[in-house]
Short mmCIF file of C-alpha atoms in Angstrom, two decimals:
data_model
loop_
_atom_site.label_atom_id
_atom_site.label_comp_id
_atom_site.label_asym_id
_atom_site.label_seq_id
_atom_site.Cartn_x
_atom_site.Cartn_y
_atom_site.Cartn_z
CA MET A 34 0.00 0.00 0.00
CA LYS A 35 1.14 3.54 -0.76
CA ALA A 36 0.05 6.56 1.28
CA THR A 37 0.22 10.25 0.36
CA LEU A 38 -0.63 13.46 2.20
CA ARG A 39 -2.13 16.74 1.06
CA THR A 40 -2.70 19.82 3.19
CA VAL A 41 -5.40 22.35 2.39
CA ARG A 42 -6.78 25.48 4.02
CA LEU A 43 -10.46 25.43 4.95
CA THR A 44 -11.90 28.93 5.39
CA LEU A 45 -15.20 29.47 7.15
CA ALA A 46 -17.92 31.49 5.47
CA GLU A 47 -18.13 33.51 8.69
CA PRO A 48 -15.83 33.35 11.74
CA LEU A 49 -17.35 31.12 14.41
CA ARG A 50 -17.15 32.52 17.90
CA ILE A 51 -17.63 30.22 20.87
CA SER A 52 -16.98 30.86 24.55
CA ARG A 53 -13.26 30.08 24.41
CA SER A 54 -12.17 31.04 20.88
CA VAL A 55 -12.95 32.36 17.42
CA THR A 56 -12.28 30.19 14.36
CA ALA A 57 -11.96 31.74 10.91
CA ALA A 58 -10.05 28.94 9.17
CA ARG A 59 -8.25 25.70 9.86
CA ASP A 60 -5.95 23.35 7.98
CA ALA A 61 -7.02 19.90 6.87
CA VAL A 62 -4.59 17.11 6.08
CA TRP A 63 -5.88 14.51 3.64
CA LEU A 64 -4.53 10.99 3.78
CA THR A 65 -4.82 8.87 0.63
CA ILE A 66 -4.10 5.13 0.77
CA GLU A 67 -3.69 3.39 -2.57
CA HIS A 68 -3.70 -0.34 -3.26
CA ASP A 69 -4.20 -2.23 -6.52
CA GLY A 70 -5.36 0.87 -8.36
CA LEU A 71 -8.00 1.97 -5.83
CA ARG A 72 -7.74 4.80 -3.32
CA GLY A 73 -9.23 5.40 0.10
CA GLN A 74 -9.18 8.83 1.73
CA GLY A 75 -9.55 10.35 5.17
CA GLU A 76 -9.19 13.80 6.72
CA ALA A 77 -7.82 15.21 9.98
CA VAL A 78 -8.15 18.90 10.85
CA THR A 79 -6.12 21.15 13.10
CA SER A 80 -7.47 22.02 16.54
CA VAL A 81 -6.00 24.37 19.11
CA TYR A 82 -8.17 22.81 21.82
CA TYR A 83 -6.84 19.31 21.10
CA GLY A 84 -3.28 20.54 20.61
CA LEU A 85 -3.08 19.59 16.94
CA ASP A 86 -1.30 22.00 14.63
CA THR A 87 -0.58 21.34 10.96
CA ASP A 88 2.95 20.04 11.46
CA THR A 89 1.86 17.69 14.24
CA LEU A 90 -0.91 16.24 12.10
CA ARG A 91 1.40 15.78 9.13
CA GLN A 92 4.11 14.13 11.23
CA ARG A 93 1.70 11.69 12.84
CA LEU A 94 -0.14 10.89 9.63
CA TYR A 95 3.23 10.42 7.93
CA ALA A 96 4.25 7.90 10.60
CA SER A 97 0.90 6.12 10.35
CA GLY A 98 1.13 5.96 6.57
CA ARG A 99 4.55 4.34 6.79
CA ASP A 100 3.28 1.89 9.40
CA LEU A 101 0.52 0.72 7.07
CA GLY A 102 3.20 -0.56 4.70
CA ARG A 103 3.68 -3.62 6.93
CA PHE A 104 0.25 -4.94 5.98
CA PRO A 105 -0.31 -6.89 2.75
CA ASP A 106 -3.72 -5.31 2.05
CA PRO A 107 -6.19 -2.76 3.51
CA GLU A 108 -8.47 -5.44 4.94
CA SER A 109 -5.73 -6.84 7.18
CA ALA A 110 -4.71 -3.30 8.12
CA LEU A 111 -8.29 -2.47 9.11
CA ARG A 112 -8.46 -5.62 11.26
CA GLU A 113 -5.12 -5.17 12.97
CA TRP A 114 -4.17 -1.50 12.84
CA PRO A 115 -4.98 0.16 16.19
CA ALA A 116 -8.59 1.29 16.50
CA GLN A 117 -8.12 2.11 20.15
CA ASP A 118 -10.26 2.21 23.21
CA GLY A 119 -7.32 4.33 24.37
CA GLN A 120 -4.66 5.97 22.22
CA PRO A 121 -0.95 5.12 22.19
CA ASP A 122 1.32 7.77 23.62
CA ASP A 123 2.51 8.89 20.19
CA GLN A 124 -0.91 8.94 18.53
CA ALA A 125 -3.87 11.31 18.47
CA PRO A 126 -7.52 10.22 18.13
CA ALA A 127 -7.95 12.54 15.12
CA VAL A 128 -5.11 10.74 13.34
CA THR A 129 -6.52 7.32 14.21
CA ALA A 130 -9.91 8.45 12.91
CA ALA A 131 -8.45 9.71 9.62
CA VAL A 132 -6.51 6.49 9.01
CA GLU A 133 -9.53 4.36 9.85
CA ALA A 134 -11.70 6.44 7.52
CA ALA A 135 -9.24 5.99 4.64
CA LEU A 136 -9.05 2.23 5.25
CA LEU A 137 -12.84 1.92 5.44
CA ASP A 138 -13.16 3.93 2.25
CA LEU A 139 -10.65 1.71 0.45
CA CYS A 140 -12.06 -1.56 1.80
CA GLY A 141 -15.55 -0.45 0.81
CA LYS A 142 -14.43 0.31 -2.71
CA ARG A 143 -12.66 -3.03 -2.97
CA SER A 144 -15.74 -4.95 -1.80
CA GLY A 145 -18.34 -2.74 -3.51
CA SER A 146 -19.91 -1.90 -0.14
CA PRO A 147 -20.71 1.47 1.45
CA VAL A 148 -19.03 2.16 4.78
CA HIS A 149 -22.27 1.92 6.75
CA ARG A 150 -22.62 -1.69 5.62
CA LEU A 151 -19.06 -2.45 6.71
CA LEU A 152 -20.08 -1.03 10.10
CA GLY A 153 -23.13 -3.24 10.44
CA ALA A 154 -26.02 -1.19 9.02
CA GLU A 155 -27.98 -2.20 5.95
CA GLY A 156 -29.77 0.93 4.77
CA ALA A 157 -28.04 4.23 4.00
CA PRO A 158 -28.32 6.42 7.11
CA SER A 159 -29.81 9.90 7.03
CA ALA A 160 -30.52 12.29 9.87
CA LEU A 161 -31.63 15.80 10.67
CA THR A 162 -28.52 17.78 11.49
CA ALA A 163 -28.24 20.77 13.75
CA ARG A 164 -26.82 23.94 12.27
CA THR A 165 -24.71 26.10 14.56
CA ILE A 166 -25.19 29.80 15.26
CA GLY A 167 -22.17 31.28 17.01
CA ILE A 168 -21.93 34.00 19.63
CA VAL A 169 -23.23 36.86 17.50
CA PRO A 170 -25.55 39.84 18.13
CA ALA A 171 -29.18 38.84 18.57
CA PRO A 172 -30.42 40.48 15.32
CA HIS A 173 -27.80 38.58 13.32
CA ALA A 174 -28.72 35.34 15.06
CA ALA A 175 -32.39 35.93 14.22
CA ALA A 176 -31.56 36.53 10.56
CA GLN A 177 -29.51 33.33 10.46
CA ALA A 178 -32.31 31.36 12.10
CA ARG A 179 -34.88 32.61 9.59
CA ALA A 180 -32.61 31.65 6.70
CA LEU A 181 -31.99 28.20 8.17
CA VAL A 182 -35.69 27.49 8.62
CA THR A 183 -36.36 28.62 5.05
CA ALA A 184 -33.64 26.23 3.85
CA GLY A 185 -35.30 23.34 5.72
CA PHE A 186 -33.45 23.10 9.04
CA ALA A 187 -35.56 21.86 11.94
CA LEU A 188 -32.73 21.72 14.50
CA ILE A 189 -30.60 24.74 15.44
CA LYS A 190 -27.72 24.85 17.89
CA VAL A 191 -26.91 28.18 19.54
CA LYS A 192 -23.53 28.84 21.13
CA ALA A 193 -23.45 30.46 24.55
CA GLY A 194 -20.82 31.63 27.01
CA ALA A 195 -20.68 35.39 26.38
CA PRO A 196 -19.24 37.45 29.29
CA ASP A 197 -22.76 38.67 30.10
CA PRO A 198 -25.20 35.73 30.36
CA GLU A 199 -28.05 38.06 29.42
CA ASP A 200 -26.48 38.39 25.96
CA ASP A 201 -26.85 34.64 25.49
CA LEU A 202 -30.46 34.71 26.66
CA GLY A 203 -31.20 37.55 24.27
CA ARG A 204 -29.68 35.59 21.38
CA VAL A 205 -31.75 32.51 22.17
CA ARG A 206 -34.92 34.60 22.50
CA ALA A 207 -34.21 36.13 19.09
CA VAL A 208 -33.66 32.70 17.53
CA ARG A 209 -36.81 31.34 19.16
CA SER A 210 -38.83 34.29 17.85
CA ALA A 211 -37.42 33.87 14.34
CA ALA A 212 -37.80 30.08 14.33
CA PRO A 213 -40.72 29.30 16.66
CA ASP A 214 -41.08 25.69 15.53
CA ALA A 215 -37.40 24.77 15.44
CA ARG A 216 -35.82 22.44 17.96
CA LEU A 217 -33.08 24.29 19.83
CA LEU A 218 -29.86 23.03 21.38
CA LEU A 219 -27.54 25.21 23.49
CA ASP A 220 -23.77 24.86 23.84
CA PRO A 221 -21.82 27.01 26.33
CA ASN A 222 -18.65 24.93 25.78
CA GLY A 223 -18.08 24.72 29.54
CA ALA A 224 -18.29 28.47 30.14
CA TRP A 225 -20.59 28.45 33.17
CA THR A 226 -19.93 27.76 36.81
CA ALA A 227 -22.17 25.22 38.51
CA ASP A 228 -24.02 28.04 40.29
CA GLN A 229 -24.57 29.89 37.02
CA ALA A 230 -25.85 26.70 35.40
CA ARG A 231 -28.36 26.08 38.19
CA HIS A 232 -29.63 29.64 37.74
CA LEU A 233 -29.66 29.66 33.92
CA LEU A 234 -30.95 26.21 33.00
CA PRO A 235 -34.56 26.88 34.12
CA ARG A 236 -34.60 30.08 32.07
CA TYR A 237 -33.54 28.17 28.95
CA ALA A 238 -36.13 25.51 29.69
CA GLU A 239 -38.77 28.26 29.58
CA LEU A 240 -37.50 29.23 26.11
CA GLY A 241 -38.03 25.70 24.86
CA VAL A 242 -34.39 24.66 24.58
CA GLU A 243 -34.30 20.89 24.09
CA ALA A 244 -30.88 20.08 25.60
CA VAL A 245 -27.66 21.76 26.74
CA GLU A 246 -24.14 20.57 25.95
CA GLN A 247 -21.34 20.77 28.51
CA PRO A 248 -22.66 23.70 30.57
CA ILE A 249 -19.77 23.67 33.08
CA ALA A 250 -16.01 23.50 32.66
CA PRO A 251 -14.66 20.04 31.84
CA GLY A 252 -12.48 18.20 34.28
CA ASP A 253 -15.04 17.39 36.97
CA PRO A 254 -17.46 14.82 35.51
CA GLU A 255 -18.89 14.19 38.98
CA ALA A 256 -20.03 17.83 39.14
CA LEU A 257 -21.61 17.47 35.69
CA ALA A 258 -23.42 14.31 36.80
CA ARG A 259 -24.71 16.04 39.94
CA LEU A 260 -25.94 18.96 37.85
CA ALA A 261 -27.68 16.60 35.42
CA GLU A 262 -29.49 14.86 38.27
CA ARG A 263 -31.55 17.97 39.03
CA SER A 264 -31.46 19.78 35.71
CA PRO A 265 -34.79 20.82 34.15
CA LEU A 266 -33.15 20.16 30.76
CA PRO A 267 -31.23 17.19 29.38
CA LEU A 268 -27.47 17.72 29.75
CA ILE A 269 -25.04 16.32 27.18
CA ALA A 270 -21.40 15.76 28.06
CA ASP A 271 -18.94 16.84 25.37
CA GLU A 272 -15.52 17.96 26.59
CA ASP A 273 -15.95 15.61 29.57
CA ALA A 274 -16.66 12.65 27.26
CA VAL A 275 -13.51 12.04 25.22
CA GLY A 276 -12.61 8.36 25.49
CA LEU A 277 -14.40 5.13 26.24
CA GLU A 278 -13.68 5.25 29.97
CA ASP A 279 -15.10 8.79 30.17
CA VAL A 280 -18.31 7.56 28.56
CA ARG A 281 -18.45 4.49 30.77
CA ARG A 282 -18.12 6.72 33.85
CA LEU A 283 -20.97 8.98 32.72
CA ALA A 284 -23.35 6.32 31.37
CA GLY A 285 -26.70 6.65 33.11
CA ARG A 286 -25.59 9.81 34.91
CA VAL A 287 -25.97 12.40 32.15
CA HIS A 288 -28.66 12.54 29.50
CA GLY A 289 -26.34 12.35 26.51
CA VAL A 290 -22.73 12.17 25.34
CA ASN A 291 -21.41 14.01 22.32
CA VAL A 292 -19.20 11.58 20.41
CA LYS A 293 -16.88 13.14 17.83
CA LEU A 294 -14.76 10.81 15.74
CA ALA A 295 -11.82 13.21 15.96
CA LYS A 296 -11.76 12.96 19.74
CA CYS A 297 -12.64 9.28 20.21
CA GLY A 298 -10.55 7.72 17.42
CA GLY A 299 -12.94 6.81 14.60
CA PRO A 300 -16.21 5.04 13.75
CA ARG A 301 -15.43 1.77 15.51
CA ALA A 302 -14.54 3.58 18.74
CA ALA A 303 -17.79 5.53 18.43
CA LEU A 304 -19.73 2.27 18.08
CA ARG A 305 -18.11 0.92 21.24
CA MET A 306 -19.22 4.07 23.06
CA ALA A 307 -22.75 3.59 21.73
CA GLU A 308 -22.72 0.03 23.09
CA VAL A 309 -21.59 1.24 26.52
CA ILE A 310 -24.47 3.69 26.90
CA ALA A 311 -27.15 1.48 25.34
CA GLY A 312 -30.01 1.02 27.78
CA SER A 313 -28.45 3.29 30.41
CA GLY A 314 -30.71 6.29 29.80
CA THR A 315 -27.79 8.22 28.28
CA GLU A 316 -28.29 8.89 24.59
CA LEU A 317 -25.85 9.37 21.73
CA MET A 318 -25.10 12.66 20.07
CA LEU A 319 -22.81 12.66 17.04
CA GLY A 320 -20.79 15.85 16.74
CA CYS A 321 -17.95 17.14 14.61
CA LEU A 322 -15.26 19.73 14.16
CA THR A 323 -15.37 22.22 11.32
CA ALA A 324 -14.15 20.08 8.44
CA SER A 325 -14.90 19.21 4.84
CA THR A 326 -17.41 16.65 3.57
CA LEU A 327 -14.53 14.15 3.52
CA GLY A 328 -14.02 14.65 7.25
CA LEU A 329 -17.75 14.50 8.05
CA ALA A 330 -18.63 11.48 5.92
CA PRO A 331 -17.56 8.71 8.35
CA ALA A 332 -19.87 10.08 11.04
CA VAL A 333 -22.75 10.39 8.57
CA HIS A 334 -22.49 6.64 8.02
CA LEU A 335 -23.38 6.30 11.73
CA ALA A 336 -25.96 9.08 11.83
CA ASP A 337 -29.07 6.94 12.24
CA ARG A 338 -27.73 5.59 15.54
CA ALA A 339 -27.82 8.99 17.28
CA ARG A 340 -30.58 10.83 19.13
CA TRP A 341 -28.98 14.12 18.07
CA ALA A 342 -26.80 14.72 14.99
CA ASP A 343 -24.66 17.84 14.89
CA LEU A 344 -22.87 17.19 11.61
CA ASP A 345 -22.70 20.64 10.05
CA GLY A 346 -18.94 21.28 9.98
CA HIS A 347 -18.84 21.23 6.17
CA LEU A 348 -21.78 23.64 5.99
CA LEU A 349 -19.79 26.33 7.82
CA LEU A 350 -17.15 26.52 5.08
CA ALA A 351 -16.89 29.19 2.41
CA HIS A 352 -15.91 26.45 -0.06
CA ASP A 353 -16.26 22.75 0.67
CA PRO A 354 -13.77 20.92 -1.57
CA TRP A 355 -15.77 17.67 -1.36
CA THR A 356 -19.36 16.64 -2.01
CA GLY A 357 -21.53 13.64 -1.26
CA ILE A 358 -23.35 13.93 2.10
CA GLY A 359 -25.74 16.84 1.53
CA GLY A 360 -26.90 18.78 4.56
CA ALA A 361 -27.75 22.15 3.03
CA ASP A 362 -31.46 21.34 3.49
CA GLY A 363 -30.99 20.26 7.10
CA VAL A 364 -30.55 16.54 6.40
CA VAL A 365 -27.25 14.68 6.01
CA ARG A 366 -27.33 11.48 3.99
CA ALA A 367 -24.92 8.64 3.38
CA SER A 368 -25.02 7.11 -0.08
CA GLU A 369 -25.03 3.51 -1.26
CA LEU A 370 -21.86 4.09 -3.28
CA PRO A 371 -18.87 1.96 -2.31
CA GLY A 372 -16.71 3.36 0.47
CA LEU A 373 -17.47 6.76 1.96
CA GLY A 374 -19.42 7.78 -1.14
CA VAL A 375 -17.83 11.22 -1.47
CA ARG A 376 -15.80 12.82 -4.23
CA GLU A 377 -13.46 15.75 -4.55
CA LYS A 378 -14.92 18.65 -6.51
CA ASP A 379 -13.21 19.49 -9.76
CA GLY A 380 -10.96 22.55 -9.70
CA HIS A 381 -11.39 23.35 -6.00
CA GLU A 382 -7.72 24.33 -5.82
CA LYS A 383 -8.61 27.40 -7.87
CA ASP A 384 -10.39 28.68 -4.77
CA GLY A 385 -7.05 28.81 -2.97
CA GLN A 386 -7.71 25.60 -1.05
CA ARG A 387 -4.61 23.62 -2.01
CA ARG A 388 -1.38 24.22 -0.10
CA ARG A 389 0.87 21.17 -0.39
CA THR A 390 0.41 18.07 -2.49
CA GLY A 391 1.63 14.63 -3.29
CA GLU A 392 3.97 13.73 -0.43
CA VAL A 393 4.54 9.99 -0.48
CA VAL A 394 4.65 8.52 3.02
CA GLY A 395 4.46 4.77 2.43
CA PRO A 396 5.97 2.10 0.22
#
């Protein structure tokens, strides 16, 4: 097998402000694995929060690409290459997820099967996806909400965590007024104290918010579980639910866990997490980082297993260099095409996306 890397710049259509940062663009590193004339592809994106810059991603994907050369074919690599419950010291879950995605894509193409079938589902999954509104002035949030409802979105996620909590409440009121029938999720990204959360959660319940992600700072899952026990709204762990043991610890104690392939290590790790919470009263949310369709596609092949799907990272981009999962109408869909079922758009490099190409990393 031969592996190559490409690095591209993904620019957001509008900077996304959350409680801890503002994102205007990020790099994506594409891994291509080739064997017997077929190619499988996966994507990992940079993340300040997870400590992954472009060079780190490239170095780790380079090492992984070389390591794949010890396998005679992608099927044996997919069986034996680490798909961790926990990550090795020199690996990152985002890298594991990108390699697994590329192997699944290639194995699917070799067998003529879509990835969801390789993962145990028969029909092509589809799901309503949330669309995120960042920390913006209330009038702008209202305009965005109206546009989303017109486009077909039934689920809207609003970011919170502004210095003045009343600003967040005003934004949610504006969104609720503009989209009275939409389902609303709220995500403070851990910006509140426990006391603030106890004060604010009933007010959001009155506004018809359906669930709240990670209201308090990560690092104290026991505090999150205690808050969930008396919360008037379902609470979903995100930053406190990274690996399998985190999810096991929270199963039955919070109302949901947000599983992102880039933080857990790929689709098979996500399925193990889903098994752990099954029947516990804790439900699955599938989330994402801002990424292209290539990066989102593996999660879309799991989308029908989740209570909540927040798979809009590709919809936040000014130019998505890939196509194949939809979402612009509020619904993401996997296809029945072999592999991930996505393709690179022709001529996307003319939009300034391409930065570095064609580095061979494997035999």
